[in-house]
Amino acid sequence: MPSKPDIKPETELLSVTMTRTRLFSQLTLTVITLVGLTVTLPPRINPLAVSPIFAQTQNTSKAEADRLLIQGLQQFQRRQFREAIESWQKSLSIFQEIGDRQGVAKSLTNLGIAYYSLSQYEKAIELYQQSLSIFQEIGDQLGVADSLNNLGIAYYSLSQYEKAIELYQQSLSIFQEIGDQLGVADSLNNFGNVYYSLSQYKKAIELFQQALPIFQEIGDRRGVADSLNNLGNAYNNLSQYEKAIEFHQQSLSIRQEIGDRQGVAKSLMNFGNVYGNLSQYEKAIELYQQALPIFQEIGDRRGVADSLNNLGNAYNNLSQYEKAIEFHQQSLSIRQEIGDRQGVAKSLTNLGSAYSNLSQYEKVIELYQQALPIFQEIGDRRGKAGSFMNLGSAYSNLSQYEKAIELYQQSLSIFQEIGDRRGEAGSFMNLGIAYGNLSQYEKAIELYQQSLSIFQEIGDRRGEAITLYNLGLTYRAMGQEQKAREFFEQAEAIKREIGID
């Protein structure tokens, strides 16, 4: 009888760009049965602000507004997002009163970035659109390009990839027209992130490789490190682990040289992710434990939560489920405290995964059902699809296969709508397992073949191996042992090739 294959959770850390500064993703992980996780890209940003010297030359009201812009920036850098919002709301009011259109646009942009950091993407979009209109009215092309870029990132986070691509293309064109090489490189990186999330890893690599030499030419070492980081993640998903490690090592070295402690911590996390994919969980734990104190020392509570989250997943893979739950509970508490709603939903999902391994399926369903409305409220369609998939697996474990099929079909529809090929392949695989459990083997084989084709198309060798293994189990259940052995041998050959257990 086909069984649920062992899929190891993985996380990636991408780098995106907002308002002309390097952004990197917040490390987050959603355990989606048979697929892996959902990657999202909350940023590290330096919002727009004027210099103190410039502020001193203005009248009292403008000087106060400029001071509030800078104060908000400092609060934002300390990840005090709500305090930053308060400061920027005040600066916005003053700029509006004195008729300073550019100041209004800057304040709106900063507010959008702050709300984005709180996972309030719809609110961020509303603010970016207001700033975009003003930048267009006053003829500030750089501001227009940055606003389009920021809108692209927000739509990206809502899994509206076609809209994100459209906006990135517009921002890229303007950056090219005005000769802003930094903006060009940033836009190329962001394009790469979209294709990465669509599981089009080779296309993503092509774009990251276009961004890399531009960052090198303009001497932006942080941008170089981010591009190398993204290349490492893309190769990780192509199961080219040695190449992934090579790129992450280069990225880590640069981050260490330029004193980017947050970047160093995130590189260590990415190394851990690669070793996790190699089933070297003790090594992954060692790397996550190196990252954790760095996040704690620099006051990055989101990074702390992410480290605890990944430690939980690693211990889950080592079958130390109680320890995994302990780490996920700590991660959840921090995410709740800092208002990271997307992180909260993902922690609930990961807790569900741990309880699933303890066969506490009613508890699992309760946790997944708590996560689902959060994903729905913040507009995270990929997270919503993952929740349907996870709920399907929980009902499957309760032998409620018809209910599981209904949920898998919902996840499949969403993954297809947003163009997530890996999610689509995982949904087909789960449907195959459910039909196999109903002894509908021909239907199961048909679904596995669809899953296999997609994994082969996107270059996901791990997914390919798992699908081949499931095909073998299905043919064995049908009494076709020779056919089953052929598929098992193909699966084993791929596992040896990519170096996994």
XYZ file of C-alpha atoms in Angstrom:
501
model
C 0.000 0.000 0.000
C 1.487 3.386 -0.857
C 2.634 5.173 2.254
C 3.398 8.783 2.960
C 7.047 9.270 1.932
C 9.575 10.945 4.166
C 9.921 14.573 3.087
C 12.397 16.605 5.045
C 11.404 20.172 5.889
C 13.670 22.762 4.361
C 13.911 26.524 4.466
C 15.547 29.006 2.178
C 16.645 32.545 2.740
C 16.346 34.782 -0.281
C 17.386 38.384 -0.648
C 15.052 40.986 -2.074
C 15.323 44.720 -2.350
C 13.065 47.537 -1.276
C 13.682 51.285 -1.414
C 17.174 50.945 -2.863
C 18.553 48.786 -0.075
C 19.288 45.088 0.112
C 16.554 43.098 1.705
C 16.675 39.523 2.730
C 13.945 37.227 3.610
C 12.934 36.410 7.044
C 13.742 32.796 7.594
C 10.417 31.010 7.959
C 9.272 27.456 7.441
C 5.904 25.939 6.764
C 5.865 22.179 6.787
C 3.702 21.248 3.828
C 3.343 17.517 3.617
C 5.101 16.092 0.570
C 6.186 19.505 -0.625
C 8.405 21.112 1.956
C 7.779 24.641 3.010
C 6.544 28.004 2.025
C 9.192 30.650 1.564
C 8.271 34.241 2.172
C 10.406 37.322 2.049
C 9.888 39.816 4.843
C 12.638 42.378 4.404
C 15.395 44.112 6.246
C 15.046 47.663 5.007
C 16.468 51.111 5.511
C 13.444 53.296 4.851
C 13.781 56.689 3.229
C 14.944 59.477 5.482
C 16.683 62.812 5.116
C 19.988 63.683 6.723
C 20.083 65.568 10.048
C 22.148 68.315 8.395
C 19.455 68.893 5.798
C 16.786 68.902 8.476
C 18.525 71.687 10.372
C 18.199 74.045 7.410
C 14.408 73.856 7.294
C 11.755 75.738 9.192
C 10.628 74.461 12.551
C 7.759 72.317 11.276
C 9.800 70.708 8.521
C 12.706 70.157 10.887
C 10.356 68.372 13.278
C 8.958 66.227 10.459
C 12.472 65.332 9.320
C 13.426 64.481 12.893
C 10.438 62.152 13.106
C 11.470 60.471 9.845
C 14.900 59.779 11.294
C 13.459 58.689 14.637
C 11.183 56.253 12.833
C 14.137 54.890 10.895
C 16.054 54.244 14.105
C 13.027 52.538 15.635
C 12.558 50.466 12.499
C 16.183 49.345 12.574
C 15.569 48.150 16.148
C 12.556 46.263 14.752
C 10.201 48.468 16.783
C 7.722 48.551 13.931
C 4.710 49.910 15.782
C 6.761 52.712 17.323
C 8.152 53.516 13.867
C 4.610 53.692 12.504
C 3.699 56.190 15.210
C 6.692 58.397 14.327
C 5.996 58.259 10.594
C 2.302 58.971 11.077
C 3.323 62.159 12.874
C 5.816 63.114 10.158
C 3.127 62.466 7.537
C 0.700 64.820 9.268
C 3.268 67.621 9.431
C 4.349 67.215 5.804
C 0.692 67.312 4.756
C 0.113 70.483 6.783
C 3.070 72.352 5.238
C 2.401 71.034 1.724
C 5.685 69.142 1.347
C 4.692 66.554 -1.292
C 7.996 64.715 -1.300
C 7.955 64.452 2.487
C 4.428 63.072 2.302
C 5.521 60.463 -0.260
C 8.523 59.439 1.855
C 6.385 59.078 4.970
C 3.826 56.999 3.082
C 6.601 54.782 1.717
C 8.052 54.231 5.168
C 4.642 53.456 6.625
C 4.112 50.917 3.856
C 7.400 49.231 4.674
C 6.530 49.091 8.378
C 3.107 47.565 7.730
C 4.731 45.121 5.305
C 7.089 44.071 8.098
C 4.019 43.331 10.226
C 2.682 41.110 7.406
C -0.128 43.604 6.697
C 0.399 43.426 2.951
C -2.905 44.922 1.823
C -2.295 47.964 4.027
C 1.242 48.249 2.658
C -0.067 48.175 -0.912
C -2.552 50.946 -0.151
C 0.259 53.146 1.191
C 2.674 52.357 -1.648
C 0.019 53.259 -4.198
C -0.456 56.620 -2.514
C 3.288 57.309 -2.521
C 3.542 56.174 -6.159
C 0.905 58.690 -7.242
C 2.744 61.538 -5.543
C 6.159 60.570 -6.945
C 4.574 60.462 -10.407
C 2.967 63.888 -9.904
C 6.218 65.565 -8.810
C 8.278 63.796 -11.489
C 10.525 61.856 -9.108
C 11.485 58.903 -11.322
C 13.605 57.257 -8.668
C 10.717 57.433 -6.212
C 8.400 55.985 -8.861
C 10.755 53.063 -9.503
C 11.173 52.362 -5.790
C 7.401 52.460 -5.246
C 6.821 50.028 -8.113
C 9.504 47.765 -6.659
C 7.897 47.882 -3.220
C 4.479 47.137 -4.677
C 6.005 44.166 -6.486
C 7.362 42.780 -3.226
C 3.997 43.186 -1.496
C 2.115 41.427 -4.296
C 4.825 38.766 -4.296
C 4.113 38.156 -0.614
C 0.434 37.738 -1.486
C 1.454 35.063 -4.022
C 0.206 37.284 -6.861
C 3.242 36.504 -8.958
C 2.035 37.772 -12.328
C 1.259 41.153 -10.779
C 4.651 41.163 -9.056
C 6.428 40.427 -12.343
C 4.536 43.244 -14.065
C 5.568 45.723 -11.368
C 9.193 44.553 -11.281
C 9.361 44.941 -15.046
C 8.143 48.524 -14.775
C 10.625 49.362 -12.023
C 13.465 47.679 -13.940
C 12.707 49.721 -17.062
C 12.851 52.985 -15.124
C 16.048 52.033 -13.315
C 17.618 51.241 -16.694
C 16.395 54.525 -18.187
C 17.840 56.670 -15.404
C 21.050 54.637 -15.259
C 20.560 53.414 -11.694
C 22.668 50.260 -11.682
C 21.830 49.460 -8.085
C 18.135 49.550 -8.892
C 18.694 47.378 -11.967
C 20.509 44.749 -9.924
C 17.882 44.850 -7.204
C 15.076 44.378 -9.720
C 16.865 41.428 -11.309
C 17.236 39.824 -7.884
C 13.552 40.353 -7.193
C 12.631 38.869 -10.564
C 14.718 35.872 -9.608
C 12.829 35.507 -6.345
C 9.504 35.308 -8.174
C 10.719 32.580 -10.501
C 12.283 30.838 -7.513
C 8.890 30.779 -5.794
C 7.357 29.426 -8.986
C 9.870 26.553 -8.741
C 11.533 27.766 -11.950
C 14.960 27.489 -10.386
C 16.993 27.572 -13.589
C 15.311 30.822 -14.635
C 15.907 32.203 -11.144
C 19.587 31.286 -11.372
C 19.858 33.075 -14.702
C 18.476 36.271 -13.151
C 20.597 36.044 -9.996
C 23.649 35.604 -12.220
C 22.727 38.768 -14.112
C 22.452 40.730 -10.860
C 25.726 39.440 -9.403
C 28.221 41.143 -11.798
C 26.364 44.455 -11.497
C 26.732 44.400 -7.730
C 30.402 43.497 -8.212
C 30.962 46.355 -10.674
C 29.436 49.026 -8.430
C 31.250 47.683 -5.378
C 28.113 46.709 -3.474
C 29.471 43.836 -1.410
C 26.217 43.323 0.450
C 24.443 42.928 -2.876
C 27.119 40.467 -3.994
C 26.579 38.443 -0.818
C 22.815 38.464 -1.327
C 23.101 37.259 -4.928
C 25.463 34.461 -3.897
C 23.032 33.581 -1.128
C 20.139 33.358 -3.564
C 22.165 31.239 -5.965
C 22.924 28.884 -3.087
C 19.235 28.498 -2.314
C 18.340 27.852 -5.937
C 20.971 25.131 -6.289
C 19.805 23.679 -2.980
C 16.356 23.204 -4.505
C 17.898 21.592 -7.568
C 19.496 19.073 -5.174
C 22.956 20.324 -6.202
C 24.072 20.496 -2.599
C 27.824 20.853 -3.121
C 27.247 23.848 -5.362
C 24.776 25.277 -2.846
C 27.351 24.983 -0.070
C 29.962 26.670 -2.264
C 27.742 29.705 -2.884
C 26.664 29.953 0.743
C 30.303 29.799 1.839
C 31.160 32.698 -0.467
C 28.189 34.679 0.815
C 29.097 33.955 4.439
C 32.712 35.049 3.924
C 31.662 38.414 2.500
C 29.140 38.990 5.254
C 31.802 38.250 7.851
C 34.259 40.625 6.155
C 31.815 43.551 5.999
C 30.599 42.975 9.548
C 27.046 42.065 8.586
C 26.211 40.037 11.676
C 22.601 39.548 10.713
C 23.695 38.318 7.295
C 26.203 35.973 8.936
C 23.456 34.479 11.077
C 21.238 33.980 8.060
C 24.054 32.351 6.086
C 24.570 29.935 8.969
C 20.866 29.165 8.812
C 21.092 28.478 5.097
C 24.031 26.148 5.639
C 21.869 24.340 8.154
C 19.118 24.023 5.578
C 21.441 22.384 3.062
C 22.715 19.905 5.635
C 19.107 19.233 6.604
C 18.393 18.289 2.998
C 21.376 15.951 3.201
C 19.732 14.382 6.292
C 22.686 15.556 8.407
C 20.418 16.915 11.116
C 23.035 17.081 13.873
C 25.169 19.299 11.637
C 22.113 21.411 10.834
C 21.391 21.817 14.556
C 24.987 22.889 15.178
C 24.657 25.622 12.551
C 21.263 26.810 13.790
C 22.703 27.002 17.309
C 25.510 29.212 16.007
C 22.983 31.538 14.397
C 20.693 31.795 17.431
C 23.021 33.755 19.789
C 23.886 36.205 17.012
C 20.224 37.024 16.510
C 19.855 37.342 20.292
C 22.867 39.664 20.613
C 21.726 42.041 17.869
C 18.156 42.083 19.168
C 16.604 40.481 16.094
C 13.644 38.749 17.704
C 12.294 37.542 14.387
C 15.640 35.903 13.685
C 15.552 34.317 17.139
C 12.093 32.936 16.401
C 13.277 31.580 13.070
C 16.288 29.862 14.634
C 14.072 28.227 17.243
C 11.683 27.239 14.466
C 14.411 25.535 12.443
C 15.798 23.810 15.511
C 12.303 22.465 16.098
C 12.164 21.070 12.591
C 15.588 19.481 12.891
C 14.649 17.736 16.134
C 11.383 16.681 14.512
C 13.427 14.965 11.804
C 15.498 13.253 14.494
C 12.228 11.883 15.969
C 12.758 13.957 19.131
C 9.198 15.210 18.977
C 8.843 16.582 22.507
C 11.970 18.681 22.003
C 10.661 19.819 18.627
C 7.401 20.946 20.230
C 9.321 22.848 22.903
C 11.274 24.819 20.285
C 8.183 25.503 18.176
C 6.312 26.763 21.250
C 9.149 29.187 21.994
C 9.163 30.345 18.386
C 5.381 30.764 18.404
C 5.464 32.879 21.573
C 7.987 35.309 20.109
C 6.108 35.597 16.831
C 2.915 36.360 18.721
C 4.685 39.010 20.801
C 6.192 40.819 17.797
C 3.006 40.639 15.741
C 4.397 38.364 13.017
C 1.082 36.874 11.914
C 2.555 34.909 9.043
C 5.174 33.488 11.400
C 2.455 32.576 13.889
C 0.596 30.630 11.209
C 3.769 28.815 10.242
C 4.619 27.953 13.858
C 1.128 26.525 14.301
C 1.713 24.473 11.159
C 5.046 23.174 12.402
C 3.556 22.283 15.769
C 0.942 20.344 13.847
C 3.686 18.422 12.073
C 5.310 17.453 15.375
C 2.013 16.340 16.926
C 1.293 14.386 13.752
C 4.427 12.352 14.391
C 3.025 11.639 17.862
C -0.194 10.424 16.157
C -2.248 13.112 17.949
C -4.263 13.830 14.829
C -7.166 15.656 16.477
C -4.629 18.091 17.954
C -2.991 18.337 14.544
C -6.260 19.300 12.864
C -6.930 21.895 15.566
C -3.543 23.533 14.948
C -3.867 23.514 11.161
C -7.352 24.999 11.461
C -5.902 27.819 13.546
C -3.259 28.504 10.897
C -5.621 28.484 7.899
C -7.660 31.630 8.729
C -4.479 33.579 9.424
C -3.115 32.744 5.983
C -6.494 33.702 4.528
C -6.642 37.023 6.394
C -3.167 38.158 5.344
C -3.737 37.008 1.770
C -1.019 34.341 1.741
C -2.410 32.029 -0.932
C 0.526 29.653 -0.789
C 0.128 29.336 2.964
C -3.587 28.715 2.457
C -2.836 25.976 -0.077
C -0.331 24.448 2.320
C -2.924 24.438 5.101
C -5.394 22.572 2.897
C -2.649 20.091 2.049
C -1.685 19.596 5.684
C -5.292 19.169 6.756
C -5.675 16.606 3.996
C -2.744 14.636 5.370
C -4.202 14.771 8.880
C -7.531 13.380 7.686
C -5.651 10.792 5.645
C -3.908 9.663 8.830
C -7.372 9.242 10.345
C -8.266 7.070 7.311
C -10.770 9.698 6.137
C -9.488 9.481 2.580
C -12.479 11.072 0.846
C -12.117 14.149 3.069
C -8.385 14.155 2.399
C -8.956 14.063 -1.365
C -11.332 17.019 -1.142
C -8.695 19.060 0.708
C -5.856 18.019 -1.610
C -7.930 19.118 -4.592
C -8.396 22.530 -2.985
C -4.645 22.841 -2.454
C -4.001 21.716 -6.032
C -6.319 24.371 -7.449
C -4.580 27.171 -5.553
C -1.074 25.982 -6.410
C -2.074 25.828 -10.073
C -3.630 29.302 -9.922
C -0.496 30.898 -8.458
C 1.828 28.877 -10.682
C 3.608 27.014 -7.889
C 4.855 23.949 -9.741
C 6.361 22.252 -6.712
C 3.138 22.696 -4.761
C 1.225 21.320 -7.733
C 3.478 18.268 -7.856
C 3.069 17.709 -4.124
C -0.707 17.909 -4.407
C -0.733 15.336 -7.194
C 1.459 13.096 -5.062
C -0.803 13.376 -2.029
C -3.844 12.661 -4.165
C -2.042 9.585 -5.453
C -1.422 8.383 -1.915
C -5.066 8.911 -0.966
C -6.364 7.011 -3.993
C -3.816 4.288 -3.301
C -5.190 3.945 0.217
C -8.624 3.499 -1.375
C -7.102 0.713 -3.522
C -7.720 2.766 -6.673
C -4.241 1.957 -7.950
C -4.655 2.948 -11.583
C -5.834 6.401 -10.497
C -2.935 6.625 -8.052
C -0.429 5.772 -10.793
C -1.921 8.412 -13.084
C -1.510 11.049 -10.362
C 2.036 9.953 -9.517
C 2.964 10.217 -13.185
C 1.703 13.809 -13.235
C 3.708 14.535 -10.105
C 6.813 12.880 -11.553
C 6.649 14.904 -14.767
C 6.572 18.185 -12.847
C 9.412 17.246 -10.502
C 11.510 16.276 -13.530
C 10.560 19.494 -15.314
C 11.631 21.746 -12.421
C 14.733 19.692 -11.644
C 13.638 18.590 -8.165
C 15.584 15.351 -7.864
C 14.433 14.660 -4.318
C 10.781 14.946 -5.325
C 11.486 12.761 -8.338
C 12.991 10.046 -6.132
C 10.055 10.089 -3.725
C 7.540 9.838 -6.553
C 9.402 6.919 -8.104
C 9.412 5.203 -4.725
C 5.654 5.694 -4.384
C 5.123 4.287 -7.859
C 7.099 1.254 -6.763
C 4.915 0.817 -3.694
C 1.799 1.053 -5.829
C 2.953 -1.585 -8.312
C 3.923 -3.809 -5.382
C 0.393 -3.415 -3.964
C -0.898 -4.498 -7.393
C 1.286 -7.607 -7.237
C 3.632 -6.418 -10.014
C 6.882 -6.970 -8.117
C 9.223 -6.711 -11.106
C 7.765 -3.357 -12.104
C 7.967 -2.226 -8.483
C 11.679 -3.119 -8.296
C 12.395 -1.068 -11.405
C 10.961 2.041 -9.774
C 12.711 1.360 -6.460
C 16.040 1.044 -8.291
C 15.490 4.339 -10.100
C 14.672 6.037 -6.793
C 17.762 4.589 -5.102
C 19.971 5.701 -7.991
C 18.803 9.300 -7.599
C 19.282 9.187 -3.827
C 22.872 8.018 -4.302
C 23.438 10.660 -6.969
C 22.339 13.581 -4.794
C 23.788 12.166 -1.578
C 20.706 11.676 0.594
C 19.716 8.800 2.823
